Each structure stands twice: as structure tokens, then as C-alpha cells.
XYZ file of C-alpha atoms in Angstrom:
271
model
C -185.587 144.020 162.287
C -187.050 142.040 159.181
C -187.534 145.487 157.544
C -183.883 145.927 158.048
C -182.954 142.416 156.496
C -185.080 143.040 153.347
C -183.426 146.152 152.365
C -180.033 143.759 152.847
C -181.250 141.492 150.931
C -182.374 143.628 148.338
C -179.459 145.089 147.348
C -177.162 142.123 147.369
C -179.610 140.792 144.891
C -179.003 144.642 142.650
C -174.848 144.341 143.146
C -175.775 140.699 141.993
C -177.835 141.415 138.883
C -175.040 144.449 138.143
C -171.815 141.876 138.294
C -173.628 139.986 135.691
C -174.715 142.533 133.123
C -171.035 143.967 133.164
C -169.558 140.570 132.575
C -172.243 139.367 129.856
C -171.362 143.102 128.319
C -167.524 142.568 128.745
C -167.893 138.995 126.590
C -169.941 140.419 124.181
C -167.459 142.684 123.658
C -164.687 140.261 123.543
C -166.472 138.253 120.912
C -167.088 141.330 118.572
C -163.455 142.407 118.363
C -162.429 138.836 118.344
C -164.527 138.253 115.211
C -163.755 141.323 113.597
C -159.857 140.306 113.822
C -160.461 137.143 112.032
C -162.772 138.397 109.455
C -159.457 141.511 108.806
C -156.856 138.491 108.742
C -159.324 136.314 106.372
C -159.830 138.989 103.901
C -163.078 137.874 103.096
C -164.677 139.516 100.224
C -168.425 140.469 100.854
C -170.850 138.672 98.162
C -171.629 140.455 94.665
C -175.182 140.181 94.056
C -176.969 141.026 90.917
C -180.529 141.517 92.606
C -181.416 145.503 93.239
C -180.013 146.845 96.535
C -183.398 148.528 98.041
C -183.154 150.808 100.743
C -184.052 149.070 104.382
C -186.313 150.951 106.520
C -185.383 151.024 109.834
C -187.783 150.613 112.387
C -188.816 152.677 115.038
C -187.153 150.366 118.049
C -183.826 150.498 115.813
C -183.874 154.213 115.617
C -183.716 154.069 119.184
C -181.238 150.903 119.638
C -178.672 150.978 117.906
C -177.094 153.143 114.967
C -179.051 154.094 111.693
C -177.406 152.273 108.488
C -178.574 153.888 105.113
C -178.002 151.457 101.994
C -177.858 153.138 98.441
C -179.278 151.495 95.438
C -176.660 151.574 92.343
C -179.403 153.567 90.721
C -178.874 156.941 93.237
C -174.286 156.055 93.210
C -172.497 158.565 90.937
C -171.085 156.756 87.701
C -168.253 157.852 86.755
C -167.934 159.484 83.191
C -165.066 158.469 81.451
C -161.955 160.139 80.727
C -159.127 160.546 77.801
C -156.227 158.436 78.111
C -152.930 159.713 76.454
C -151.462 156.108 74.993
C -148.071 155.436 76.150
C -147.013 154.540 73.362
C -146.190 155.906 69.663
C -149.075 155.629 67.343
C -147.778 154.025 64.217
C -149.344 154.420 60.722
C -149.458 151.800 58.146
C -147.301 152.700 55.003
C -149.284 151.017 52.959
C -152.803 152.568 53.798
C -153.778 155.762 52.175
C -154.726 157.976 55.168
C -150.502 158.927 55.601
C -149.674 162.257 55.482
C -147.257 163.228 53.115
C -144.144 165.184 54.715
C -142.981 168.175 52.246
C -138.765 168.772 53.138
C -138.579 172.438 52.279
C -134.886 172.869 53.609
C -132.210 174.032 51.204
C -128.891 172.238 51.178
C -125.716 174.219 50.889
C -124.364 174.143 47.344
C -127.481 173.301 45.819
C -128.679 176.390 45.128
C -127.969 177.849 41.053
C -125.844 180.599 41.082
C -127.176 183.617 39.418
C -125.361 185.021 36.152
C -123.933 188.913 36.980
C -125.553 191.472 34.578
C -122.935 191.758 32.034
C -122.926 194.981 30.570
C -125.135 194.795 26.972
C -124.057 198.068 25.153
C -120.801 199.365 24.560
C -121.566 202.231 26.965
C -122.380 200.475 30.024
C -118.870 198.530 29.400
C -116.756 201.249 29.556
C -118.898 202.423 32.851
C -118.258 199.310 34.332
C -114.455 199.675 33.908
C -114.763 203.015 34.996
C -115.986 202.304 38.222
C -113.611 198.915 38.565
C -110.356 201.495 38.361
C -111.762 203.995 40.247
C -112.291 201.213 43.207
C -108.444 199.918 42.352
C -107.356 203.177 43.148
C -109.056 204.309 46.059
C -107.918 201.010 47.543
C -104.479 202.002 46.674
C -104.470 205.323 47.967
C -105.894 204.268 51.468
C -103.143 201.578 51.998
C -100.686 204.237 50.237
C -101.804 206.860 53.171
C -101.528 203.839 55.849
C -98.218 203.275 54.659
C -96.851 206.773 54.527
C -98.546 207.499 58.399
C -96.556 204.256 58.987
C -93.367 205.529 57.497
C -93.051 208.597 59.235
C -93.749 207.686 62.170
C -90.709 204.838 61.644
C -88.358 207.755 60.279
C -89.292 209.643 63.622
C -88.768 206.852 65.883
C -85.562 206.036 64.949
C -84.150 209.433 65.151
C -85.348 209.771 68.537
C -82.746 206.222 68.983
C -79.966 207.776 66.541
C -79.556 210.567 68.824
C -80.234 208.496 72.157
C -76.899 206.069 71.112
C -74.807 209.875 69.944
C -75.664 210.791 73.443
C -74.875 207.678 75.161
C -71.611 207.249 73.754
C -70.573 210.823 74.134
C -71.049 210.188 77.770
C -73.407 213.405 77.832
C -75.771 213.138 80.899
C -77.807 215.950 79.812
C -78.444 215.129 76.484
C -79.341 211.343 77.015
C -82.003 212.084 79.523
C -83.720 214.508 77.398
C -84.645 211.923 75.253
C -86.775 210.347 77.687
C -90.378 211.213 78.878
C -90.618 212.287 82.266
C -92.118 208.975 83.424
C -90.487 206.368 81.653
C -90.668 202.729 82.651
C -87.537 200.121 82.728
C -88.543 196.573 81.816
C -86.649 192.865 82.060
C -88.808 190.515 79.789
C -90.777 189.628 79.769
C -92.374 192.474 82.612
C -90.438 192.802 85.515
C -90.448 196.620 86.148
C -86.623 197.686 86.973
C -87.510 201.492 87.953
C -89.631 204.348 86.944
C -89.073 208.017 86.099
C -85.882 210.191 85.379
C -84.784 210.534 88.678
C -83.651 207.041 89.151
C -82.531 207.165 85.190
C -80.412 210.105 86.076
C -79.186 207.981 89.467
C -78.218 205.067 87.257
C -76.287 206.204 84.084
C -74.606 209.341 86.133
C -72.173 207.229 87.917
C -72.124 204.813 85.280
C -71.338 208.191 82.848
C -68.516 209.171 85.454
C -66.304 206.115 86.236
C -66.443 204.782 82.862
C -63.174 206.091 80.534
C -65.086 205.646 77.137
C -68.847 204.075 76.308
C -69.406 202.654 72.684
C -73.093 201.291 71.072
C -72.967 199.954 67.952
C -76.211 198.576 66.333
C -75.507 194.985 64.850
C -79.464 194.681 63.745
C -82.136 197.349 64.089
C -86.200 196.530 63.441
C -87.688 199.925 63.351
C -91.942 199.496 63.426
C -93.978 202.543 63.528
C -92.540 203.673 67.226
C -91.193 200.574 68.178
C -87.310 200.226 67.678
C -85.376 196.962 68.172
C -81.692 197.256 68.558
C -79.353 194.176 68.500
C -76.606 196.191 69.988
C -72.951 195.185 70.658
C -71.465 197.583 74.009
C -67.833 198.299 74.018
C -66.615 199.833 77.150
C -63.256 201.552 78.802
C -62.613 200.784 82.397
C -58.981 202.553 82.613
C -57.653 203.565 79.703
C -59.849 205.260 77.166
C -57.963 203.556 73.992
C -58.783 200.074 75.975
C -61.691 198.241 75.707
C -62.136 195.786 78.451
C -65.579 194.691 78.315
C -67.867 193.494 75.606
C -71.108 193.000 75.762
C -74.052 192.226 73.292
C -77.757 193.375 74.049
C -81.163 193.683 72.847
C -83.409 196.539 73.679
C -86.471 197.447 72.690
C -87.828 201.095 72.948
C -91.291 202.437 72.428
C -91.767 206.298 71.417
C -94.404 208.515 71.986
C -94.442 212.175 70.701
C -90.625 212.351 70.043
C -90.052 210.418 73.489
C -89.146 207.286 74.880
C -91.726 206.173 77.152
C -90.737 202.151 77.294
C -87.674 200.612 77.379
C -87.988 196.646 77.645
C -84.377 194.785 77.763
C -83.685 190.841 76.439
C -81.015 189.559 78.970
């Protein structure tokens, strides 16, 4: 039985001696974190020293104890080398010292620069070469806007035949005759673009009936502009509902037509 209570006894006394090494632990603990908390909130700046920071050797039981701590002496620390700084701001030189650099302005202005003299002709030779060549250039120059001009001409005197017989053929009522003078695929315009119809078939449509009911049809140019192919008529109609010695209607218009190869290809009318 007293073998029995020992063994009891004994390890009530180990819980014992266990409780308190826990709690003694636990307030160390406590303590540490506590002081470490102030020291953050304090901000407190370790010591500079000037002495020499020798390495500590730590001893065999602190090997074993608690963590190694290895202190550097400034003399193994990396120094920095130092590098280039770009200043900020404009380096100014002094005017008045002799190390300025002198700033050569090798720009040309407009205007500034001396005309050079022509080579006037020096012997009585070269002077009549000179005027030579000067006519020769007039007339070449007047030939090409001669040529221009004729081209130009013709092609007026051509377009407004192509008209001439167009209003002979209107007038005289002659279906036939008027349509010929049309290209197959003619285009009606109201300026400034509005396309009225295309093509002879709806030409032919158009003026047949109008050819047919009406007793006499008269175009008489008030102003004509003739340009290359393009003719501009300022045109007064005159035309015969009933009787053919009665005009009933009056009416002024402006067409323009466009020719191409003897045809009309464009008509464009100004309502």
C-alpha cells in the first residue's frame, strides 16, 4: 500500500513542477513581446559608437542555447563606391570668364544672299547667238499654244455642228434625225446631277409623242458658249399646240451638251 501512495505522490509532485514551468514560460513570453511593442512604438534609435565592432565569440553552451548572432566589423561591410549624379539643374557659364565657347551662326537668311551677274555675252558673236536662241524659244512657245489653240478650235467648230443640226432636227419635228445625233447611251441631267433617264430608248419614248401632238416646235439660240465639246445654249422654245401659225407657249431654257466623237453623250438642263 505505501508503494502505491509514493508513486501518487510522485507524480502529483511532476504535474506540479510541469504547471509551473509552462506558466513561468507563458510570462516570459508575455514580457518579451510586451517589451518589444514598446521599444517599436518608442522608436528608439540604437547607440552610434565610434569604438571597433569586434566579432563576439560565442561560447560553446550558447551554441547549444540559444541562436548564433554573428557581428561584422565596419572593416569586412561593403562601402559603397560612389556614383555620377546628373544635376537637375542647367549649368550656367559666366559671361565674363574666358572658358565660354563661342557659338558660330552659319544659317543663311533669305534675301541676304548677292545675286550673281548673268554672263553677258563679250563678243559680238556670242550676242547675236544669244538672240538667236531667245527667238527661237519665243517661237516654239508660240507654236505650242498656236497648236493648243487650233486642237481647241476644231474641236469647238465640231461641237457645235453636232448642236446646229440637233436644233434643224428638233424643229423640223424629225424623230429620226434628232436621235441620230445622240450616242447610244446618253445620260439626261437636272443640275446640278439628278439623272432624268438613260439611253435612246427612253429618248425616243419622250420626244416621239412630244414630236406627234405638237403642231409646230421652234429653238432659237438667244446666247451660245461653245468650249472645246461643251456647248451652252440660252435657248428661247416657241411651240404650236393647235394651230401651226399659233404659238401658245413660250419658254426660255438653258442646256448644256457635252460631245464625244461627233455625239452627244451629256445633256445637263438649268431649270
Amino acid at each position: 500500500m505505501k508503494p502505491l501512495f509514493f508513486v501518487v505522490s510522485l507524480l502529483f509532485s511532476w504535474q506540479l513542477l510541469a504547471t509551473e514551468s509552462t506558466s513561468v514560460e507563458s510570462q516570459v513570453k508575455t514580457e518579451t513581446k510586451a517589451a518589444e511593442t514598446k521599444a517599436a512604438e518608442d522608436k528608439v534609435e540604437p547607440v552610434k559608437t565610434t569604438a571597433p565592432v569586434t566579432a563576439i565569440k560565442p561560447t560553446e553552451s550558447d551554441l547549444q542555447d540559444g541562436p548564433a548572432v554573428i557581428t561584422l566589423t565596419p572593416e569586412n561591410a561593403e562601402q559603397s563606391t560612389p556614383t555620377d549624379i546628373e544635376p537637375t539643374q542647367p549649368i550656367v557659364v559666366d559671361p565674363y570668364k574666358n572658358n565660354m565657347i563661342e557659338v558660330v551662326d552659319t544659317s543663311k537668311v533669305l534675301g541676304t544672299e548677292t545675286a550673281k551677274p548673268a554672263d553677258t555675252p563679250k563678243t559680238q558673236q556670242e550676242k547675236e547667238v544669244a538672240v538667236a536662241q531667245a527667238e527661237q524659244a519665243v517661237i516654239q512657245a508660240k507654236e505650242a499654244l498656236t497648236l493648243k489653240q487650233q486642237v481647241k478650235a476644231k474641236q469647238s467648230r465640231e461641237s457645235l455642228a453636232v448642236i446646229e443640226q440637233l436644233i434643224k432636227a428638233y424643229n423640223a419635228r424629225n424623230i429620226d434625225a434628232f436621235i441620230s445625233m445622240y450616242d447610244e447611251n446618253v445620260e439626261f441631267y437636272a443640275f446640278p446631277n439628278e439623272l432624268l433617264f438613260k439611253g435612246k430608248e427612253k429618248l425616243i419614248a419622250r420626244y416621239g409623242i412630244v414630236f406627234k401632238k405638237l403642231k409646230c416646235i421652234k429653238s432659237s439660240p438667244i446666247k451660245r458658249i461653245v468650249h472645246g465639246n461643251i456647248v451652252i445654249d440660252h435657248e428661247l422654245s416657241e411651240t404650236c399646240s393647235t394651230d401651226p401659225n399659233v404659238v401658245d407657249k413660250r419658254t426660255e431654257l438653258i442646256s448644256s451638251y457635252q460631245v464625244e466623237n461627233g455625239k452627244i453623250t451629256k445633256v445637263l438642263f438649268f431649270r
